């Protein structure tokens, strides 16, 4: 459903600081794939997500989503099909709007007209029911300003917002990295449930190798703007954390040098 | 002491209420202090006066609204498509509008003494003051009501989110450049309508009427927030109107009591705005100072 062909992107092209961030990415996702993306800092994971979501235009190559070439489609138009979540809980929500207004904003992606009411009674009910699935009691605080929620709560709500209108593709950019381990685990559980429930095609960047292997059906590893490893099926099922780190060592001729990953190594 | 001045300043406050509403939209909702206001206020004033002088007072108000909206769109284009800093974009439009305004008016001032105004048709039934109060009051009510409804629509919600988190608006598949344009057009349309109403109420238009309008608008919004805080949108809109009226009454009282010279008005308005905007910063500093002092005591 997503087909990326020979994608290249160089930042600050033509200057001494030129940085070749994506070097010929080829990737095909099948419907319902849940791909975890790993790699050290600066490997190009977030850049790849930005390219898919349309934060910038790529220098060459193509991105096709559901048979439609979106290589040059504007970011806000791609957002109709692609939902994203970021590491920073502040990025995905509007702090001065209430929780239900935030939900309404996410819901405006549906076919609603610009001048229809943002928050009808049915909508409010739908938003309550959606948030009730979180079991966090947020559904009783619909008129609270978003900014008053904790980071974990905001991220949980942001996840429900991202999937309120089921997207064709969900991009999760380390969406639990800023949360404490317990909350992170909870948000990951919710992620698993929501993605499975709507069978959303998903890509998730994570620095936690263990969850990279335990979640989803496929893992890709990026290094210096390229995909160096693409694991799925039994090969992936039989792999443990140390096995994956060994594979990385073989492919890249160096240790996976991310301190966060090393910390996560044991669990 | 004659208290009639209170009624007069109340009316003046209502005439300026649309200015406060417009400034509220850019300053508080869009989070951009839009300096186009000084120019678009005079633009509305000029257009309304020219139409009224030509015998079309109602059309004059409508055209003033549209003229302001166009001015807002220009600022919006400069900000979004041309990537010019929002404050500079406003200054550029405002500055350019001076030439447009003087061209529209044909002379630095227009008198409307013998022309029909939008409230003239009621003058026989009510008094002149009554007619002005009623018509201006209806216009203000309409503006507040329609705005309150508008901000409940999807587009209105998107505009509110734009000033809050632009990335999120984009993620909701709406172009934030578009919402900014709509907000700026709406805001400057209201500001120009305010100028248009004022021109006909006072019976003349002067090319220099617009200078300092942004400060007056900000002062009104801020004074209103003192009374109402910043809760729901409807309350905020009402608070801008009340702020505009209170601002006029404060000024009239001060003038009546000879507290200061009429020439000091602009300086005093500027000081009011600056001091009110500084309150949060002062609060933090005061709290830090107190914390430090407490810590010193226990050391």
mmCIF file of C-alpha atoms in Angstrom, chain A residues 67-258:
data_model
loop_
_atom_site.group_PDB
_atom_site.id
_atom_site.type_symbol
_atom_site.label_atom_id
_atom_site.label_comp_id
_atom_site.label_asym_id
_atom_site.label_seq_id
_atom_site.Cartn_x
_atom_site.Cartn_y
_atom_site.Cartn_z
ATOM 1 C CA UNK A 67 -1.597 3.689 -5.866
ATOM 2 C CA UNK A 68 -1.606 7.460 -5.680
ATOM 3 C CA UNK A 69 1.695 9.268 -6.244
ATOM 4 C CA UNK A 70 2.055 11.626 -3.272
ATOM 5 C CA UNK A 71 5.675 12.628 -3.873
ATOM 6 C CA UNK A 72 4.689 16.248 -4.460
ATOM 7 C CA UNK A 73 1.435 16.399 -2.507
ATOM 8 C CA UNK A 74 1.361 19.042 0.212
ATOM 9 C CA UNK A 75 1.736 18.024 3.834
ATOM 10 C CA UNK A 76 -1.742 19.004 5.004
ATOM 11 C CA UNK A 77 -3.297 17.086 2.106
ATOM 12 C CA UNK A 78 -1.309 13.955 2.899
ATOM 13 C CA UNK A 79 -2.551 14.326 6.477
ATOM 14 C CA UNK A 80 -5.937 13.086 5.271
ATOM 15 C CA UNK A 81 -4.413 9.636 4.885
ATOM 16 C CA UNK A 82 -1.364 9.834 7.137
ATOM 17 C CA UNK A 83 -1.460 10.421 10.893
ATOM 18 C CA UNK A 84 1.635 11.170 12.916
ATOM 19 C CA UNK A 85 2.726 11.259 16.512
ATOM 20 C CA UNK A 86 5.877 12.808 17.872
ATOM 21 C CA UNK A 87 8.128 12.295 20.862
ATOM 22 C CA UNK A 88 7.139 15.658 22.338
ATOM 23 C CA UNK A 89 3.614 15.473 23.783
ATOM 24 C CA UNK A 90 3.328 19.238 23.172
ATOM 25 C CA UNK A 91 3.502 18.802 19.407
ATOM 26 C CA UNK A 92 0.425 16.686 18.864
ATOM 27 C CA UNK A 93 -2.162 18.695 20.780
ATOM 28 C CA UNK A 94 -3.294 22.291 21.243
ATOM 29 C CA UNK A 95 -2.789 23.205 24.921
ATOM 30 C CA UNK A 96 -5.272 26.097 25.150
ATOM 31 C CA UNK A 97 -8.160 24.192 23.594
ATOM 32 C CA UNK A 98 -10.236 21.785 25.631
ATOM 33 C CA UNK A 99 -9.852 18.034 25.266
ATOM 34 C CA UNK A 100 -13.068 17.733 23.288
ATOM 35 C CA UNK A 101 -12.056 20.628 21.034
ATOM 36 C CA UNK A 102 -8.778 18.864 20.356
ATOM 37 C CA UNK A 103 -10.685 15.722 19.457
ATOM 38 C CA UNK A 104 -13.017 17.775 17.272
ATOM 39 C CA UNK A 105 -10.047 19.202 15.434
ATOM 40 C CA UNK A 106 -8.740 15.734 14.695
ATOM 41 C CA UNK A 107 -12.229 14.703 13.656
ATOM 42 C CA UNK A 108 -12.477 17.547 11.128
ATOM 43 C CA UNK A 109 -10.388 15.298 8.876
ATOM 44 C CA UNK A 110 -13.557 13.366 8.197
ATOM 45 C CA UNK A 111 -15.825 14.600 5.452
ATOM 46 C CA UNK A 112 -17.296 17.422 7.527
ATOM 47 C CA UNK A 113 -17.580 20.823 5.850
ATOM 48 C CA UNK A 114 -15.576 23.765 7.076
ATOM 49 C CA UNK A 115 -18.653 25.633 8.262
ATOM 50 C CA UNK A 116 -20.421 22.767 9.963
ATOM 51 C CA UNK A 117 -20.471 22.754 13.772
ATOM 52 C CA UNK A 118 -17.197 21.542 15.158
ATOM 53 C CA UNK A 119 -18.787 19.810 18.127
ATOM 54 C CA UNK A 120 -22.240 18.348 17.767
ATOM 55 C CA UNK A 121 -23.848 16.326 20.558
ATOM 56 C CA UNK A 122 -23.125 13.073 18.740
ATOM 57 C CA UNK A 123 -19.520 14.096 18.201
ATOM 58 C CA UNK A 124 -19.053 14.889 21.878
ATOM 59 C CA UNK A 125 -20.520 11.486 22.720
ATOM 60 C CA UNK A 126 -18.235 9.752 20.233
ATOM 61 C CA UNK A 127 -15.188 11.540 21.681
ATOM 62 C CA UNK A 128 -16.169 10.522 25.208
ATOM 63 C CA UNK A 129 -16.570 6.908 24.197
ATOM 64 C CA UNK A 130 -13.265 6.941 22.338
ATOM 65 C CA UNK A 131 -11.361 8.348 25.305
ATOM 66 C CA UNK A 132 -13.126 6.015 27.712
ATOM 67 C CA UNK A 133 -11.218 3.170 26.010
ATOM 68 C CA UNK A 134 -8.058 4.553 27.608
ATOM 69 C CA UNK A 135 -9.329 3.791 31.131
ATOM 70 C CA UNK A 136 -7.609 6.927 32.359
ATOM 71 C CA UNK A 137 -10.706 8.831 33.437
ATOM 72 C CA UNK A 138 -10.050 11.466 30.792
ATOM 73 C CA UNK A 139 -13.582 11.062 29.423
ATOM 74 C CA UNK A 140 -14.859 12.831 32.540
ATOM 75 C CA UNK A 141 -12.690 15.859 31.913
ATOM 76 C CA UNK A 142 -13.733 16.652 28.339
ATOM 77 C CA UNK A 143 -13.911 20.380 28.986
ATOM 78 C CA UNK A 144 -10.506 20.581 30.658
ATOM 79 C CA UNK A 145 -7.817 22.414 28.742
ATOM 80 C CA UNK A 146 -5.407 20.000 27.092
ATOM 81 C CA UNK A 147 -2.431 21.789 28.655
ATOM 82 C CA UNK A 148 -3.528 20.637 32.099
ATOM 83 C CA UNK A 149 -3.027 16.958 31.314
ATOM 84 C CA UNK A 150 0.253 15.227 32.096
ATOM 85 C CA UNK A 151 2.614 14.295 29.285
ATOM 86 C CA UNK A 152 1.474 10.673 29.326
ATOM 87 C CA UNK A 153 -2.202 11.613 29.263
ATOM 88 C CA UNK A 154 -1.614 14.068 26.446
ATOM 89 C CA UNK A 155 0.250 11.440 24.477
ATOM 90 C CA UNK A 156 -2.552 8.925 25.058
ATOM 91 C CA UNK A 157 -5.138 11.456 23.876
ATOM 92 C CA UNK A 158 -2.919 12.364 20.911
ATOM 93 C CA UNK A 159 -2.879 8.668 19.967
ATOM 94 C CA UNK A 160 -6.674 8.534 20.039
ATOM 95 C CA UNK A 161 -6.766 11.739 17.980
ATOM 96 C CA UNK A 162 -4.370 10.288 15.421
ATOM 97 C CA UNK A 163 -6.612 7.268 14.977
ATOM 98 C CA UNK A 164 -10.031 8.880 15.475
ATOM 99 C CA UNK A 165 -10.502 8.976 11.731
ATOM 100 C CA UNK A 166 -8.771 5.731 10.800
ATOM 101 C CA UNK A 167 -5.675 6.730 8.810
ATOM 102 C CA UNK A 168 -4.274 4.661 5.956
ATOM 103 C CA UNK A 169 -0.827 5.032 7.482
ATOM 104 C CA UNK A 170 0.173 5.799 11.056
ATOM 105 C CA UNK A 171 3.658 7.175 11.750
ATOM 106 C CA UNK A 172 4.816 6.979 15.361
ATOM 107 C CA UNK A 173 8.064 8.846 15.937
ATOM 108 C CA UNK A 174 9.324 7.649 19.322
ATOM 109 C CA UNK A 175 5.991 8.550 20.778
ATOM 110 C CA UNK A 176 6.761 7.056 24.177
ATOM 111 C CA UNK A 177 10.339 8.297 24.556
ATOM 112 C CA UNK A 178 9.429 11.299 26.715
ATOM 113 C CA UNK A 179 7.319 9.257 29.135
ATOM 114 C CA UNK A 180 8.249 7.414 32.295
ATOM 115 C CA UNK A 181 8.631 3.621 31.839
ATOM 116 C CA UNK A 182 5.237 2.700 33.320
ATOM 117 C CA UNK A 183 3.330 5.275 31.287
ATOM 118 C CA UNK A 184 5.364 4.408 28.210
ATOM 119 C CA UNK A 185 4.357 0.776 28.587
ATOM 120 C CA UNK A 186 0.732 1.788 28.946
ATOM 121 C CA UNK A 187 0.832 3.970 25.837
ATOM 122 C CA UNK A 188 2.512 1.127 23.942
ATOM 123 C CA UNK A 189 -0.278 -1.232 25.046
ATOM 124 C CA UNK A 190 -2.879 1.229 23.822
ATOM 125 C CA UNK A 191 -0.953 1.579 20.575
ATOM 126 C CA UNK A 192 -0.992 -2.186 20.098
ATOM 127 C CA UNK A 193 -4.742 -2.358 20.755
ATOM 128 C CA UNK A 194 -5.731 0.575 18.560
ATOM 129 C CA UNK A 195 -3.570 -0.520 15.655
ATOM 130 C CA UNK A 196 -4.877 -4.076 15.863
ATOM 131 C CA UNK A 197 -8.498 -2.995 16.226
ATOM 132 C CA UNK A 198 -8.528 -0.953 13.028
ATOM 133 C CA UNK A 199 -5.680 -2.957 11.385
ATOM 134 C CA UNK A 200 -3.861 0.273 10.600
ATOM 135 C CA UNK A 201 -0.676 0.089 8.587
ATOM 136 C CA UNK A 202 1.861 1.503 11.015
ATOM 137 C CA UNK A 203 5.502 2.515 11.214
ATOM 138 C CA UNK A 204 6.991 3.076 14.634
ATOM 139 C CA UNK A 205 10.418 4.467 15.451
ATOM 140 C CA UNK A 206 11.738 3.213 18.754
ATOM 141 C CA UNK A 207 15.007 3.137 20.638
ATOM 142 C CA UNK A 208 13.854 0.221 22.706
ATOM 143 C CA UNK A 209 15.137 -2.821 20.875
ATOM 144 C CA UNK A 210 13.003 -5.154 22.963
ATOM 145 C CA UNK A 211 9.760 -3.459 21.968
ATOM 146 C CA UNK A 212 11.024 -3.150 18.406
ATOM 147 C CA UNK A 213 11.067 -6.932 18.289
ATOM 148 C CA UNK A 214 7.997 -7.603 20.403
ATOM 149 C CA UNK A 215 5.682 -5.206 18.595
ATOM 150 C CA UNK A 216 4.524 -5.428 15.018
ATOM 151 C CA UNK A 217 5.323 -7.985 12.343
ATOM 152 C CA UNK A 218 8.377 -6.443 10.775
ATOM 153 C CA UNK A 219 11.499 -4.508 11.797
ATOM 154 C CA UNK A 220 13.721 -2.338 9.652
ATOM 155 C CA UNK A 221 17.026 -0.887 10.691
ATOM 156 C CA UNK A 222 18.395 2.320 9.262
ATOM 157 C CA UNK A 223 21.976 3.492 9.099
ATOM 158 C CA UNK A 224 23.346 6.579 7.385
ATOM 159 C CA UNK A 225 20.263 7.261 5.365
ATOM 160 C CA UNK A 226 19.764 3.703 4.163
ATOM 161 C CA UNK A 227 17.744 0.709 5.201
ATOM 162 C CA UNK A 228 20.353 -1.864 6.153
ATOM 163 C CA UNK A 229 18.135 -4.546 7.583
ATOM 164 C CA UNK A 230 14.570 -5.626 6.897
ATOM 165 C CA UNK A 231 13.375 -8.451 9.112
ATOM 166 C CA UNK A 232 10.085 -10.290 9.140
ATOM 167 C CA UNK A 233 8.635 -13.748 9.457
ATOM 168 C CA UNK A 234 10.440 -16.561 11.289
ATOM 169 C CA UNK A 235 13.818 -14.879 10.921
ATOM 170 C CA UNK A 236 12.515 -12.024 13.091
ATOM 171 C CA UNK A 237 10.580 -14.259 15.443
ATOM 172 C CA UNK A 238 13.719 -16.195 16.333
ATOM 173 C CA UNK A 239 15.750 -13.089 17.037
ATOM 174 C CA UNK A 240 16.400 -11.710 20.494
ATOM 175 C CA UNK A 241 17.886 -8.359 21.500
ATOM 176 C CA UNK A 242 21.480 -9.542 21.524
ATOM 177 C CA UNK A 243 20.947 -11.309 18.222
ATOM 178 C CA UNK A 244 19.728 -8.088 16.672
ATOM 179 C CA UNK A 245 22.675 -6.134 18.060
ATOM 180 C CA UNK A 246 24.997 -8.804 16.623
ATOM 181 C CA UNK A 247 23.316 -8.433 13.232
ATOM 182 C CA UNK A 248 23.807 -4.685 13.440
ATOM 183 C CA UNK A 249 27.488 -5.182 14.206
ATOM 184 C CA UNK A 250 27.874 -7.373 11.132
ATOM 185 C CA UNK A 251 25.995 -5.048 8.785
ATOM 186 C CA UNK A 252 27.454 -1.751 9.908
ATOM 187 C CA UNK A 253 30.863 -2.836 11.154
ATOM 188 C CA UNK A 254 30.301 -1.024 14.412
ATOM 189 C CA UNK A 255 28.448 -1.164 17.676
ATOM 190 C CA UNK A 256 25.020 0.320 17.910
ATOM 191 C CA UNK A 257 26.306 3.360 19.707
ATOM 192 C CA UNK A 258 23.177 4.785 21.133
#
